[in-house]
Amino acid sequence: MANTPVFQKHAEVKSPQDLLPPGAAPGTIPTDLEQATGLERFEILGKMQGIDVFDMKPLDASRL
């Protein structure tokens, strides 16, 4: 039985240390989630929970 990595939730990120990935098992190719660090990992964790961490909605242009 293969070990399934357990990833923290977006809300559980409290420090930069929490944004370090566990890495892939030896002899395997890592997924984006297993190798992403820093802001990229923060964004992936947010997207997995449906959170847009960088608020990428278009700006309101109704005041032109």
PDB file of C-alpha atoms in Angstrom:
ATOM      1  CA  MET A   1       0.000   0.000   0.000  1.00  0.00           C
ATOM      2  CA  ALA A   2       1.469   3.341  -1.057  1.00  0.00           C
ATOM      3  CA  ASN A   3       1.723   6.204   1.395  1.00  0.00           C
ATOM      4  CA  THR A   4      -0.670   8.961   0.461  1.00  0.00           C
ATOM      5  CA  PRO A   5       0.767  12.338   1.453  1.00  0.00           C
ATOM      6  CA  VAL A   6      -1.400  14.436   3.718  1.00  0.00           C
ATOM      7  CA  PHE A   7      -1.432  18.112   2.748  1.00  0.00           C
ATOM      8  CA  GLN A   8      -2.446  20.934   5.020  1.00  0.00           C
ATOM      9  CA  LYS A   9      -5.339  23.197   4.295  1.00  0.00           C
ATOM     10  CA  HIS A  10      -4.972  26.799   3.211  1.00  0.00           C
ATOM     11  CA  ALA A  11      -6.116  28.058   6.626  1.00  0.00           C
ATOM     12  CA  GLU A  12      -3.456  25.958   8.398  1.00  0.00           C
ATOM     13  CA  VAL A  13      -0.574  27.927   6.839  1.00  0.00           C
ATOM     14  CA  LYS A  14       0.810  30.029   9.695  1.00  0.00           C
ATOM     15  CA  SER A  15       4.484  30.559   8.759  1.00  0.00           C
ATOM     16  CA  PRO A  16       6.795  30.340   5.726  1.00  0.00           C
ATOM     17  CA  GLN A  17       7.970  26.973   7.061  1.00  0.00           C
ATOM     18  CA  ASP A  18       4.440  25.625   6.426  1.00  0.00           C
ATOM     19  CA  LEU A  19       4.918  26.301   2.710  1.00  0.00           C
ATOM     20  CA  LEU A  20       7.681  23.725   2.301  1.00  0.00           C
ATOM     21  CA  PRO A  21       6.473  20.600   0.496  1.00  0.00           C
ATOM     22  CA  PRO A  22       6.982  17.016   1.637  1.00  0.00           C
ATOM     23  CA  GLY A  23       8.557  16.120  -1.718  1.00  0.00           C
ATOM     24  CA  ALA A  24       7.978  13.041  -3.813  1.00  0.00           C
ATOM     25  CA  ALA A  25       8.791   9.495  -2.846  1.00  0.00           C
ATOM     26  CA  PRO A  26      12.176   8.295  -4.117  1.00  0.00           C
ATOM     27  CA  GLY A  27      11.991   7.071  -7.705  1.00  0.00           C
ATOM     28  CA  THR A  28       8.801   8.982  -8.559  1.00  0.00           C
ATOM     29  CA  ILE A  29       8.105  12.202 -10.411  1.00  0.00           C
ATOM     30  CA  PRO A  30       6.740  14.895  -8.083  1.00  0.00           C
ATOM     31  CA  THR A  31       3.412  16.565  -8.750  1.00  0.00           C
ATOM     32  CA  ASP A  32       3.069  20.350  -8.739  1.00  0.00           C
ATOM     33  CA  LEU A  33       1.733  20.156  -5.191  1.00  0.00           C
ATOM     34  CA  GLU A  34       4.647  18.014  -4.019  1.00  0.00           C
ATOM     35  CA  GLN A  35       7.327  20.330  -5.361  1.00  0.00           C
ATOM     36  CA  ALA A  36       5.776  23.829  -5.253  1.00  0.00           C
ATOM     37  CA  THR A  37       7.107  26.161  -2.557  1.00  0.00           C
ATOM     38  CA  GLY A  38       6.310  29.617  -1.235  1.00  0.00           C
ATOM     39  CA  LEU A  39       3.612  31.674  -2.941  1.00  0.00           C
ATOM     40  CA  GLU A  40       3.048  29.042  -5.619  1.00  0.00           C
ATOM     41  CA  ARG A  41       2.261  26.435  -2.942  1.00  0.00           C
ATOM     42  CA  PHE A  42       0.034  28.921  -1.091  1.00  0.00           C
ATOM     43  CA  GLU A  43      -1.894  29.525  -4.324  1.00  0.00           C
ATOM     44  CA  ILE A  44      -2.269  25.792  -5.066  1.00  0.00           C
ATOM     45  CA  LEU A  45      -3.515  25.062  -1.535  1.00  0.00           C
ATOM     46  CA  GLY A  46      -6.051  27.874  -1.893  1.00  0.00           C
ATOM     47  CA  LYS A  47      -7.245  26.693  -5.312  1.00  0.00           C
ATOM     48  CA  MET A  48      -7.771  23.181  -3.928  1.00  0.00           C
ATOM     49  CA  GLN A  49     -10.298  24.709  -1.525  1.00  0.00           C
ATOM     50  CA  GLY A  50     -11.850  27.141  -3.986  1.00  0.00           C
ATOM     51  CA  ILE A  51     -10.120  30.224  -2.553  1.00  0.00           C
ATOM     52  CA  ASP A  52      -8.702  32.855  -4.922  1.00  0.00           C
ATOM     53  CA  VAL A  53      -5.763  33.942  -2.742  1.00  0.00           C
ATOM     54  CA  PHE A  54      -4.627  36.689  -5.139  1.00  0.00           C
ATOM     55  CA  ASP A  55      -8.131  38.090  -5.829  1.00  0.00           C
ATOM     56  CA  MET A  56      -7.815  37.897  -9.617  1.00  0.00           C
ATOM     57  CA  LYS A  57     -11.310  39.263 -10.334  1.00  0.00           C
ATOM     58  CA  PRO A  58     -11.426  42.060 -12.913  1.00  0.00           C
ATOM     59  CA  LEU A  59     -11.322  45.559 -11.485  1.00  0.00           C
ATOM     60  CA  ASP A  60     -14.561  47.511 -11.297  1.00  0.00           C
ATOM     61  CA  ALA A  61     -14.622  49.792 -14.352  1.00  0.00           C
ATOM     62  CA  SER A  62     -18.034  51.337 -13.700  1.00  0.00           C
ATOM     63  CA  ARG A  63     -16.498  54.641 -12.556  1.00  0.00           C
ATOM     64  CA  LEU A  64     -15.016  55.563 -15.942  1.00  0.00           C
TER      65      LEU A  64
END
